[in-house]
CSV table of C-alpha atoms in Angstrom, one decimal:
chain,number,residue,atom,x,y,z
A,1,UNK,CA,-19.4,11.7,34.7
A,2,UNK,CA,-22.3,14.8,35.5
A,3,UNK,CA,-25.2,14.8,33.8
A,4,UNK,CA,-24.1,17.3,31.3
A,5,UNK,CA,-21.1,15.7,30.3
A,6,UNK,CA,-23.2,12.2,30.3
A,7,UNK,CA,-25.9,13.3,27.6
A,8,UNK,CA,-23.5,15.1,25.5
A,9,UNK,CA,-22.0,11.9,25.2
A,10,UNK,CA,-25.1,10.6,24.7
A,11,UNK,CA,-25.9,12.8,21.5
A,12,UNK,CA,-22.1,13.0,19.7
A,13,UNK,CA,-23.0,15.2,17.1
A,14,UNK,CA,-23.7,18.3,19.8
A,15,UNK,CA,-21.1,19.9,21.7
A,16,UNK,CA,-21.5,21.3,24.7
A,17,UNK,CA,-22.7,24.2,23.9
A,18,UNK,CA,-25.4,22.4,21.3
A,19,UNK,CA,-23.7,23.7,18.5
A,20,UNK,CA,-23.5,20.9,15.5
A,21,UNK,CA,-19.7,19.1,16.0
A,22,UNK,CA,-17.6,18.7,13.5
A,23,UNK,CA,-16.4,15.4,12.4
A,24,UNK,CA,-13.2,15.0,14.4
A,25,UNK,CA,-14.8,15.7,17.1
A,26,UNK,CA,-16.9,13.0,16.8
A,27,UNK,CA,-15.1,9.8,19.0
A,28,UNK,CA,-14.0,7.1,17.0
A,29,UNK,CA,-16.8,4.5,19.2
A,30,UNK,CA,-19.2,7.4,17.1
A,31,UNK,CA,-18.0,7.5,14.2
A,32,UNK,CA,-17.9,3.7,13.8
A,33,UNK,CA,-21.4,3.1,15.0
A,34,UNK,CA,-22.0,5.4,12.2
A,35,UNK,CA,-19.9,3.7,9.7
A,36,UNK,CA,-21.5,0.5,10.7
A,37,UNK,CA,-25.1,2.1,10.5
A,38,UNK,CA,-24.3,3.4,6.7
A,39,UNK,CA,-22.8,-0.1,5.4
A,40,UNK,CA,-25.8,-1.6,6.6
A,41,UNK,CA,-27.9,0.5,4.5
A,42,UNK,CA,-25.8,0.2,1.7
A,43,UNK,CA,-23.8,3.1,2.1
A,44,UNK,CA,-20.1,3.0,1.5
A,45,UNK,CA,-19.3,5.6,4.3
A,46,UNK,CA,-15.9,6.9,3.3
A,47,UNK,CA,-17.6,8.1,-0.1
A,48,UNK,CA,-19.7,10.8,2.4
A,49,UNK,CA,-18.7,13.7,4.0
A,50,UNK,CA,-18.7,12.5,7.9
A,51,UNK,CA,-20.5,15.8,8.9
A,52,UNK,CA,-23.5,14.9,6.6
A,53,UNK,CA,-23.7,10.5,7.6
A,54,UNK,CA,-26.2,11.2,10.1
A,55,UNK,CA,-28.5,13.4,7.7
A,56,UNK,CA,-28.2,10.6,5.5
A,57,UNK,CA,-28.8,7.7,7.5
A,58,UNK,CA,-31.9,9.4,8.9
A,59,UNK,CA,-30.9,10.0,11.9
A,60,UNK,CA,-31.8,13.0,14.0
A,61,UNK,CA,-30.0,14.4,16.6
A,62,UNK,CA,-29.7,11.8,19.9
A,63,UNK,CA,-30.4,8.8,17.7
A,64,UNK,CA,-26.7,7.7,17.1
B,1,UNK,CA,-29.8,66.2,-15.3
B,2,UNK,CA,-26.8,64.0,-16.2
B,3,UNK,CA,-24.7,61.9,-13.1
B,4,UNK,CA,-21.7,62.8,-12.2
B,5,UNK,CA,-19.2,60.3,-13.7
B,6,UNK,CA,-15.8,62.0,-13.1
B,7,UNK,CA,-13.8,60.8,-10.9
B,8,UNK,CA,-11.2,63.2,-8.8
B,9,UNK,CA,-7.5,62.1,-10.4
B,10,UNK,CA,-6.3,61.2,-6.2
B,11,UNK,CA,-9.0,58.6,-6.8
B,12,UNK,CA,-8.6,57.1,-10.1
B,13,UNK,CA,-4.9,56.6,-8.9
B,14,UNK,CA,-5.9,55.1,-5.4
B,15,UNK,CA,-8.2,52.4,-7.3
B,16,UNK,CA,-5.5,52.1,-10.1
B,17,UNK,CA,-2.7,51.4,-7.2
B,18,UNK,CA,-5.3,49.1,-5.4
B,19,UNK,CA,-5.7,47.3,-8.5
B,20,UNK,CA,-2.2,46.7,-9.7
B,21,UNK,CA,-1.1,45.8,-6.1
B,22,UNK,CA,-3.6,43.3,-5.5
B,23,UNK,CA,-3.6,41.7,-9.0
B,24,UNK,CA,0.4,41.3,-8.4
B,25,UNK,CA,-1.0,39.3,-5.4
B,26,UNK,CA,-3.0,37.6,-7.1
B,27,UNK,CA,-0.8,36.3,-10.1
B,28,UNK,CA,1.8,35.4,-7.1
B,29,UNK,CA,-0.2,33.0,-5.8
B,30,UNK,CA,-0.9,34.8,-2.8
B,31,UNK,CA,-3.5,33.3,-1.5
B,32,UNK,CA,-2.4,29.8,-2.3
B,33,UNK,CA,0.9,29.9,-0.6
B,34,UNK,CA,0.7,31.8,2.8
B,35,UNK,CA,-1.3,30.1,5.9
B,36,UNK,CA,-4.6,32.0,4.7
B,37,UNK,CA,-5.1,29.6,2.3
B,38,UNK,CA,-5.9,27.5,5.4
B,39,UNK,CA,-7.9,29.9,6.9
B,40,UNK,CA,-10.9,27.6,6.3
B,41,UNK,CA,-9.9,24.8,7.2
B,42,UNK,CA,-11.4,22.8,10.4
B,43,UNK,CA,-10.0,24.7,13.9
B,44,UNK,CA,-8.4,21.9,15.9
B,45,UNK,CA,-5.5,21.8,18.7
B,46,UNK,CA,-2.5,21.0,16.7
B,47,UNK,CA,0.0,18.7,18.1
B,48,UNK,CA,2.1,18.8,15.1
B,49,UNK,CA,4.8,16.4,16.2
B,50,UNK,CA,7.8,16.6,14.4
B,51,UNK,CA,9.4,14.1,12.2
B,52,UNK,CA,12.2,14.9,10.0
B,53,UNK,CA,11.8,15.8,6.4
B,54,UNK,CA,12.8,14.1,3.0
B,55,UNK,CA,14.2,15.3,-0.5
B,56,UNK,CA,11.9,13.7,-2.4
B,57,UNK,CA,9.0,11.2,-2.9
B,58,UNK,CA,8.4,9.0,-6.6
B,59,UNK,CA,5.4,7.1,-6.7
B,60,UNK,CA,4.6,4.3,-9.7
B,61,UNK,CA,1.5,3.3,-10.2
B,62,UNK,CA,2.5,-0.7,-10.3
B,63,UNK,CA,-1.6,-1.3,-10.9
B,64,UNK,CA,-4.0,0.6,-10.1
B,65,UNK,CA,-7.2,-1.6,-11.8
B,66,UNK,CA,-8.2,-3.5,-9.1
B,67,UNK,CA,-11.0,-5.1,-11.1
B,68,UNK,CA,-11.7,-4.7,-14.6
B,69,UNK,CA,-16.0,-5.2,-14.4
B,70,UNK,CA,-17.7,-2.9,-11.7
B,71,UNK,CA,-21.2,-4.7,-12.1
B,72,UNK,CA,-19.6,-8.1,-11.5
B,73,UNK,CA,-17.9,-6.8,-8.5
B,74,UNK,CA,-20.9,-5.3,-7.2
B,75,UNK,CA,-23.1,-7.9,-8.1
B,76,UNK,CA,-20.6,-10.4,-6.3
B,77,UNK,CA,-21.3,-8.3,-3.0
B,78,UNK,CA,-24.6,-7.9,-3.4
B,79,UNK,CA,-25.7,-11.6,-4.1
B,80,UNK,CA,-23.2,-12.3,-1.2
B,81,UNK,CA,-25.3,-10.3,1.3
B,82,UNK,CA,-24.3,-6.6,1.3
B,83,UNK,CA,-21.6,-4.1,2.4
B,84,UNK,CA,-21.0,-5.7,5.8
B,85,UNK,CA,-20.7,-9.4,4.1
B,86,UNK,CA,-17.2,-11.1,5.2
B,87,UNK,CA,-15.2,-10.6,2.2
B,88,UNK,CA,-13.5,-14.5,2.8
B,89,UNK,CA,-17.0,-15.7,2.0
B,90,UNK,CA,-18.1,-14.1,-1.1
B,91,UNK,CA,-16.4,-16.4,-3.0
B,92,UNK,CA,-13.5,-14.1,-5.1
B,93,UNK,CA,-10.5,-15.9,-6.1
B,94,UNK,CA,-8.3,-17.2,-4.5
B,95,UNK,CA,-10.7,-18.0,-1.7
B,96,UNK,CA,-13.9,-19.8,-4.2
B,97,UNK,CA,-15.4,-23.0,-3.5
B,98,UNK,CA,-17.7,-23.2,-6.1
B,99,UNK,CA,-20.5,-23.2,-4.0
B,100,UNK,CA,-21.6,-19.4,-4.6
B,101,UNK,CA,-21.7,-15.7,-3.7
B,102,UNK,CA,-21.5,-15.5,0.4
B,103,UNK,CA,-21.1,-19.6,0.8
B,104,UNK,CA,-17.5,-19.4,0.2
B,105,UNK,CA,-14.9,-19.8,2.8
B,106,UNK,CA,-11.5,-18.9,3.9
B,107,UNK,CA,-10.6,-22.5,5.2
B,108,UNK,CA,-11.8,-24.2,1.8
B,109,UNK,CA,-10.1,-22.0,-0.2
B,110,UNK,CA,-7.0,-22.2,0.9
B,111,UNK,CA,-6.7,-26.0,1.0
B,112,UNK,CA,-7.0,-26.3,-2.7
B,113,UNK,CA,-4.3,-23.9,-3.1
B,114,UNK,CA,-1.8,-23.9,-0.2
B,115,UNK,CA,0.7,-26.4,-1.4
B,116,UNK,CA,1.2,-24.4,-4.6
B,117,UNK,CA,1.6,-20.9,-3.0
B,118,UNK,CA,4.2,-19.1,-3.1
B,119,UNK,CA,6.4,-21.4,-5.8
B,120,UNK,CA,3.4,-21.8,-8.1
B,121,UNK,CA,1.2,-19.3,-8.1
B,122,UNK,CA,-0.1,-19.9,-11.7
B,123,UNK,CA,-1.2,-23.5,-11.1
B,124,UNK,CA,-2.9,-21.9,-7.9
B,125,UNK,CA,-4.6,-19.3,-10.1
B,126,UNK,CA,-5.8,-21.4,-12.9
B,127,UNK,CA,-7.1,-24.1,-10.2
B,128,UNK,CA,-9.1,-21.7,-8.1
B,129,UNK,CA,-10.8,-19.8,-11.2
B,130,UNK,CA,-12.8,-22.7,-11.8
B,131,UNK,CA,-14.5,-22.3,-8.5
B,132,UNK,CA,-14.5,-18.7,-8.4
B,133,UNK,CA,-17.0,-15.8,-8.9
B,134,UNK,CA,-16.3,-14.3,-12.0
B,135,UNK,CA,-12.6,-15.4,-12.7
B,136,UNK,CA,-11.4,-12.8,-15.2
B,137,UNK,CA,-12.1,-9.9,-12.9
B,138,UNK,CA,-9.6,-9.2,-10.3
B,139,UNK,CA,-6.6,-7.1,-10.8
B,140,UNK,CA,-5.1,-5.7,-7.8
B,141,UNK,CA,-3.8,-2.4,-6.3
B,142,UNK,CA,-0.3,-2.0,-5.8
B,143,UNK,CA,2.5,1.1,-5.8
B,144,UNK,CA,6.1,1.3,-5.5
B,145,UNK,CA,7.3,4.3,-3.3
B,146,UNK,CA,11.0,5.6,-3.6
B,147,UNK,CA,12.3,8.1,-1.2
B,148,UNK,CA,15.4,10.6,-1.2
B,149,UNK,CA,16.7,11.1,2.0
B,150,UNK,CA,18.4,14.6,2.4
B,151,UNK,CA,21.7,13.1,1.6
B,152,UNK,CA,20.8,11.6,-1.1
B,153,UNK,CA,19.8,7.9,-0.6
B,154,UNK,CA,17.5,6.5,-1.8
B,155,UNK,CA,14.5,3.9,-0.6
B,156,UNK,CA,12.1,1.7,-2.4
B,157,UNK,CA,8.7,0.1,-0.3
B,158,UNK,CA,6.4,-1.5,-1.4
B,159,UNK,CA,2.5,-0.5,-1.0
B,160,UNK,CA,0.1,-3.2,-0.8
B,161,UNK,CA,0.4,-6.4,-3.0
B,162,UNK,CA,-3.2,-6.5,-5.4
B,163,UNK,CA,-5.4,-9.3,-6.1
B,164,UNK,CA,-4.8,-11.7,-9.2
B,165,UNK,CA,-2.3,-14.2,-8.7
B,166,UNK,CA,-1.7,-13.9,-12.6
B,167,UNK,CA,-2.1,-9.6,-13.2
B,168,UNK,CA,0.2,-8.9,-10.2
B,169,UNK,CA,3.1,-11.3,-11.1
B,170,UNK,CA,2.8,-9.9,-14.6
B,171,UNK,CA,2.2,-6.4,-13.4
B,172,UNK,CA,5.5,-6.7,-11.2
B,173,UNK,CA,7.8,-7.6,-13.9
B,174,UNK,CA,6.6,-5.3,-15.8
B,175,UNK,CA,7.6,-2.8,-13.5
B,176,UNK,CA,10.9,-4.6,-12.6
B,177,UNK,CA,9.3,-4.8,-8.7
B,178,UNK,CA,10.2,-9.1,-9.0
B,179,UNK,CA,14.0,-8.4,-9.3
B,180,UNK,CA,13.6,-5.6,-6.4
B,181,UNK,CA,12.4,-7.6,-4.3
B,182,UNK,CA,14.7,-10.7,-5.0
B,183,UNK,CA,17.6,-8.1,-4.2
B,184,UNK,CA,16.1,-7.1,-1.0
B,185,UNK,CA,16.3,-3.6,-3.0
B,186,UNK,CA,12.6,-3.2,-1.7
B,187,UNK,CA,13.0,-2.3,2.3
B,188,UNK,CA,9.5,-3.3,3.1
B,189,UNK,CA,6.1,-3.7,2.6
B,190,UNK,CA,3.8,-1.9,3.8
B,191,UNK,CA,0.0,-3.5,3.7
B,192,UNK,CA,-2.4,-0.4,3.9
B,193,UNK,CA,-5.3,-3.0,5.1
B,194,UNK,CA,-7.1,-6.4,3.9
B,195,UNK,CA,-8.9,-5.7,1.4
B,196,UNK,CA,-9.3,-8.4,-1.6
B,197,UNK,CA,-7.5,-5.9,-4.0
B,198,UNK,CA,-5.0,-4.8,-2.0
B,199,UNK,CA,-4.4,-8.1,-0.4
B,200,UNK,CA,-5.3,-11.3,-2.1
B,201,UNK,CA,-2.4,-11.0,-4.2
B,202,UNK,CA,0.4,-11.4,-1.1
B,203,UNK,CA,1.7,-14.8,-2.3
B,204,UNK,CA,2.7,-12.9,-5.1
B,205,UNK,CA,5.4,-11.0,-3.2
B,206,UNK,CA,6.3,-13.6,-0.8
B,207,UNK,CA,7.5,-15.5,-4.3
B,208,UNK,CA,10.0,-13.2,-4.7
B,209,UNK,CA,11.1,-12.0,-1.0
B,210,UNK,CA,8.8,-14.0,2.1
B,211,UNK,CA,11.2,-12.1,4.5
B,212,UNK,CA,10.9,-8.8,3.7
B,213,UNK,CA,9.4,-6.2,6.8
B,214,UNK,CA,5.6,-6.4,6.3
B,215,UNK,CA,4.0,-4.0,8.3
B,216,UNK,CA,0.1,-4.8,8.8
B,217,UNK,CA,-2.8,-2.7,10.5
B,218,UNK,CA,-4.1,-4.2,14.0
B,219,UNK,CA,-7.2,-4.5,13.0
B,220,UNK,CA,-6.4,-7.7,10.3
B,221,UNK,CA,-8.8,-10.4,10.9
B,222,UNK,CA,-7.3,-13.8,11.7
B,223,UNK,CA,-7.9,-15.5,8.1
B,224,UNK,CA,-5.6,-12.2,7.0
B,225,UNK,CA,-3.2,-13.0,9.6
B,226,UNK,CA,-2.8,-17.0,8.7
B,227,UNK,CA,-2.7,-16.1,5.1
B,228,UNK,CA,0.3,-14.5,5.6
B,229,UNK,CA,1.6,-17.7,7.2
B,230,UNK,CA,-0.3,-19.6,4.6
B,231,UNK,CA,1.5,-17.5,1.3
B,232,UNK,CA,5.1,-18.4,2.8
B,233,UNK,CA,6.2,-15.2,5.2
B,234,UNK,CA,8.6,-16.4,7.1
B,235,UNK,CA,9.5,-13.1,8.6
B,236,UNK,CA,7.9,-11.1,11.6
B,237,UNK,CA,5.3,-8.8,10.8
B,238,UNK,CA,5.2,-5.7,11.9
B,239,UNK,CA,1.7,-4.8,14.1
B,240,UNK,CA,0.7,-1.2,13.9
B,241,UNK,CA,-0.7,-0.3,16.9
B,242,UNK,CA,-0.1,3.2,17.1
B,243,UNK,CA,-1.5,6.3,15.6
B,244,UNK,CA,1.6,7.3,14.2
B,245,UNK,CA,4.6,5.1,13.3
B,246,UNK,CA,7.5,6.2,12.2
B,247,UNK,CA,9.2,4.6,9.2
B,248,UNK,CA,12.2,6.7,8.4
B,249,UNK,CA,12.5,10.2,8.7
B,250,UNK,CA,10.6,12.4,6.8
B,251,UNK,CA,7.7,9.0,6.3
B,252,UNK,CA,4.8,8.2,8.7
B,253,UNK,CA,2.5,5.8,8.9
B,254,UNK,CA,-0.8,7.1,9.8
B,255,UNK,CA,-3.1,4.5,11.3
B,256,UNK,CA,-6.7,4.9,10.9
B,257,UNK,CA,-9.2,2.6,13.0
B,258,UNK,CA,-12.4,2.3,10.7
B,259,UNK,CA,-15.2,-0.7,9.7
B,260,UNK,CA,-14.5,-1.3,6.2
B,261,UNK,CA,-16.9,-2.6,3.6
B,262,UNK,CA,-16.9,-6.0,3.5
B,263,UNK,CA,-15.6,-6.6,7.0
B,264,UNK,CA,-12.3,-5.1,6.6
B,265,UNK,CA,-10.9,-3.3,10.1
B,266,UNK,CA,-8.5,-0.2,9.8
B,267,UNK,CA,-6.6,1.7,7.3
B,268,UNK,CA,-3.0,2.9,6.9
B,269,UNK,CA,-2.0,5.1,5.2
B,270,UNK,CA,1.2,7.4,4.6
B,271,UNK,CA,2.6,11.0,5.3
B,272,UNK,CA,5.9,12.6,3.9
B,273,UNK,CA,7.2,16.3,4.9
B,274,UNK,CA,9.2,17.2,1.8
B,275,UNK,CA,11.6,19.3,2.9
B,276,UNK,CA,10.9,22.8,1.7
B,277,UNK,CA,7.4,21.6,0.0
B,278,UNK,CA,5.4,20.5,2.4
B,279,UNK,CA,3.5,17.2,3.3
B,280,UNK,CA,2.5,14.9,0.9
B,281,UNK,CA,0.2,12.4,2.0
B,282,UNK,CA,-0.2,8.7,0.3
B,283,UNK,CA,-3.6,5.7,0.6
B,284,UNK,CA,-4.3,3.0,-0.8
B,285,UNK,CA,-8.0,3.2,-0.3
B,286,UNK,CA,-8.5,6.0,1.8
B,287,UNK,CA,-11.7,4.1,3.6
B,288,UNK,CA,-11.4,6.5,6.9
B,289,UNK,CA,-12.9,9.4,4.6
B,290,UNK,CA,-9.9,11.9,2.5
B,291,UNK,CA,-11.5,14.0,5.3
B,292,UNK,CA,-10.3,12.6,7.9
B,293,UNK,CA,-6.8,11.7,6.7
B,294,UNK,CA,-6.1,15.3,6.1
B,295,UNK,CA,-7.5,16.7,9.1
B,296,UNK,CA,-5.4,14.0,11.1
B,297,UNK,CA,-2.4,15.0,9.5
B,298,UNK,CA,-2.5,18.5,10.2
B,299,UNK,CA,-3.7,17.8,13.3
B,300,UNK,CA,-1.0,15.5,14.3
B,301,UNK,CA,2.2,16.6,12.3
B,302,UNK,CA,4.1,19.1,11.6
B,303,UNK,CA,6.1,20.0,7.8
B,304,UNK,CA,7.4,21.9,6.1
B,305,UNK,CA,5.8,25.7,5.2
B,306,UNK,CA,2.8,24.4,7.0
B,307,UNK,CA,1.5,23.6,3.9
B,308,UNK,CA,-0.4,20.8,2.0
B,309,UNK,CA,1.6,20.3,-0.6
B,310,UNK,CA,0.9,16.2,-2.7
B,311,UNK,CA,-1.8,13.5,-2.6
B,312,UNK,CA,-1.5,10.3,-4.1
B,313,UNK,CA,-3.7,7.1,-4.0
B,314,UNK,CA,-7.3,5.9,-4.4
B,315,UNK,CA,-8.7,8.3,-3.1
B,316,UNK,CA,-12.4,6.3,-2.5
B,317,UNK,CA,-15.1,8.9,-3.8
B,318,UNK,CA,-16.7,7.1,-6.6
B,319,UNK,CA,-15.1,3.6,-6.4
B,320,UNK,CA,-17.5,1.9,-8.4
B,321,UNK,CA,-18.2,5.1,-11.2
B,322,UNK,CA,-21.9,5.7,-9.7
B,323,UNK,CA,-22.2,9.3,-9.1
B,324,UNK,CA,-24.0,10.4,-6.4
B,325,UNK,CA,-24.7,14.2,-5.3
B,326,UNK,CA,-23.3,13.4,-1.6
B,327,UNK,CA,-20.0,12.5,-3.5
B,328,UNK,CA,-19.9,16.4,-4.5
B,329,UNK,CA,-19.7,17.6,-0.7
B,330,UNK,CA,-16.2,15.4,-0.6
B,331,UNK,CA,-14.8,17.1,-4.2
B,332,UNK,CA,-15.8,20.2,-2.9
B,333,UNK,CA,-14.2,19.8,0.4
B,334,UNK,CA,-10.8,18.5,-1.1
B,335,UNK,CA,-10.3,21.7,-2.6
B,336,UNK,CA,-9.7,23.6,0.7
B,337,UNK,CA,-6.9,21.6,1.4
B,338,UNK,CA,-4.9,23.3,-2.2
B,339,UNK,CA,-3.0,20.5,-2.9
B,340,UNK,CA,-0.6,21.6,-4.9
B,341,UNK,CA,0.0,18.6,-6.6
B,342,UNK,CA,-2.5,15.5,-7.4
B,343,UNK,CA,-1.8,12.1,-8.1
B,344,UNK,CA,-5.1,9.9,-7.8
B,345,UNK,CA,-6.0,6.5,-9.4
B,346,UNK,CA,-8.3,3.2,-8.5
B,347,UNK,CA,-11.4,4.2,-5.7
B,348,UNK,CA,-10.7,7.5,-6.9
B,349,UNK,CA,-13.1,7.1,-9.7
B,350,UNK,CA,-13.0,8.8,-13.2
B,351,UNK,CA,-15.7,10.5,-12.6
B,352,UNK,CA,-14.3,11.7,-9.6
B,353,UNK,CA,-10.8,12.9,-11.4
B,354,UNK,CA,-13.1,14.6,-14.1
B,355,UNK,CA,-14.7,16.7,-11.5
B,356,UNK,CA,-11.4,17.4,-9.7
B,357,UNK,CA,-10.3,18.5,-13.5
B,358,UNK,CA,-13.3,20.3,-14.2
B,359,UNK,CA,-12.3,22.4,-10.7
B,360,UNK,CA,-9.2,23.3,-11.7
B,361,UNK,CA,-7.5,21.1,-9.0
B,362,UNK,CA,-3.7,20.0,-10.3
B,363,UNK,CA,-4.8,16.4,-11.4
B,364,UNK,CA,-1.3,15.0,-13.1
B,365,UNK,CA,-2.7,13.4,-16.3
B,366,UNK,CA,-2.0,9.5,-17.0
B,367,UNK,CA,-1.4,7.3,-19.9
B,368,UNK,CA,-3.9,5.2,-20.3
B,369,UNK,CA,-1.8,2.1,-20.6
B,370,UNK,CA,-1.8,-1.7,-19.3
B,371,UNK,CA,-5.8,-1.7,-19.1
B,372,UNK,CA,-5.9,1.5,-17.0
B,373,UNK,CA,-9.2,2.9,-19.0
B,374,UNK,CA,-8.5,6.4,-18.5
B,375,UNK,CA,-5.9,9.3,-18.9
B,376,UNK,CA,-7.3,11.8,-16.3
B,377,UNK,CA,-5.8,10.0,-13.7
B,378,UNK,CA,-2.2,8.1,-13.3
B,379,UNK,CA,-2.6,4.5,-14.4
B,380,UNK,CA,-0.6,1.5,-14.3
B,381,UNK,CA,2.6,2.4,-15.2
B,382,UNK,CA,2.6,6.1,-14.4
B,383,UNK,CA,4.6,8.0,-12.3
B,384,UNK,CA,4.4,11.0,-9.9
B,385,UNK,CA,7.1,12.6,-8.2
B,386,UNK,CA,6.7,14.8,-5.4
B,387,UNK,CA,9.8,17.4,-4.4
C-alpha cells in the first residue's frame, strides 16, 4: 500500500481525486463504524441518507 | 412604437409540432419508461448477475403492527440505555425477568417458558407478561410471499415471525398461515433479521411446523441461535453467508452486513425479477437503508427492462413516527428509482407514507383493519401483487 492509498483509506469520504465519495463507495468497515457512532448518539442510521451521516455526526473529513 | 408580436407561420408550425411530439412522449410516460429515467442514479460498475424470472409475486401483510405504542417502546429503549443496548436485556417479553429496564437476560427469561414452547404458547406468553415491560405493547411483523413461476406453479414463503405469541398466533390463524405451515405448503421461513418484532414470535411458527427450511443471517447472535433451538426447531438452519443467495429462479436473497439498533447485526432482503416488468424488492425492516438496498440491487442483479418495478416492506424511514427534516432526504431520494408500485407499512411510518403520497409516488393503499391504524399504507390482512 502506498502513501496515497493509505491516506485515502483513512479518509473514506474522499476519493483519490479528493472528491466526496458516494455512500456505496464506502467500505463496509467505514459504513459500519459510522452506523455505530450514529447509534451511540441516538441516531438510527437507517433513517439517514448515508452520504449525510458524517455531517450529522459532526465529523470533519478525515475523522472517520 | 409597438413590439413585433407576429410569428412567421413556419415557426408557429414547428412550435406546435414540437409541443405535440413532446406532449405525446410525456403522455406515454417516455421519461418513466425508458432508461433515461435512470440517468440520475448512482454511476456504479454493474455486475448484473442473471437469476431467472418469475411471473408474479403476491404479498400478504400478515401483521405489520410491530408494536402498538411508540412512546412505550422508546421509553423502554431509553431507560435500558439507548439504541446500542442489547435487545435481550431490555426486559421485553418473552425475556422479561421483572428486574426492570436494561436488567433482563436471555437465560433468565427463557428459563421460565422453555418447557412451554412451542406447545403451550398461550400459557408461556401469559406467564412472561407478568415480568415484562409494557406487556400489551408487542405485536409483530410477518409477511406471506406467494411466488408464481413462469410455468404457473406457485410457491409460498414466510418472511419473519413477529413478536407477541398471542398476537402472532391470532394473526397466523386469521390469514390461514397455521394451516399452510402444518401442510408444508409454506416452503421455507426467511428470518430477515434478529430484531424482537420480527423474531421473538419464532415459536409460533414452530408450533405448526418445526422442520421447515429456515434462512438466517450469519450475524445472528448466540442468544438468537439458541432461541431457535429452544423454540423447538428440529431442522438445520441455512446460515446465509453470501451477499447473494438464490432461493429459486427469479428469487434472490440479498445479505447486508450492518450494525442495527438494539445490538443486532445484519439483515436480508428479497429481490424478484418479474418477467417483462422488472425488479421487485421486499424487505422486512430495511435497516441497511433503502438507498443501500436499491443501489446494491442495481449493481448486483440483472432484471427485465433494467427497471425497478415494485417495492414492499418496512422501509425504515420514520419508524417511531417522529419527523426530522433529514428523513426528507430519503423520501426524495426514493423518487429517483421510479418504482411503479410501492407497498409499504410497518417501520416506513405513517408520516413517511403520507409524504410519499403527497409527492405522487404510486403507493398502494390499505384498509386499516385488524389494528392497523392508517389506510395510507398496506395494513394487516392487505395484499399487493406484482406482475
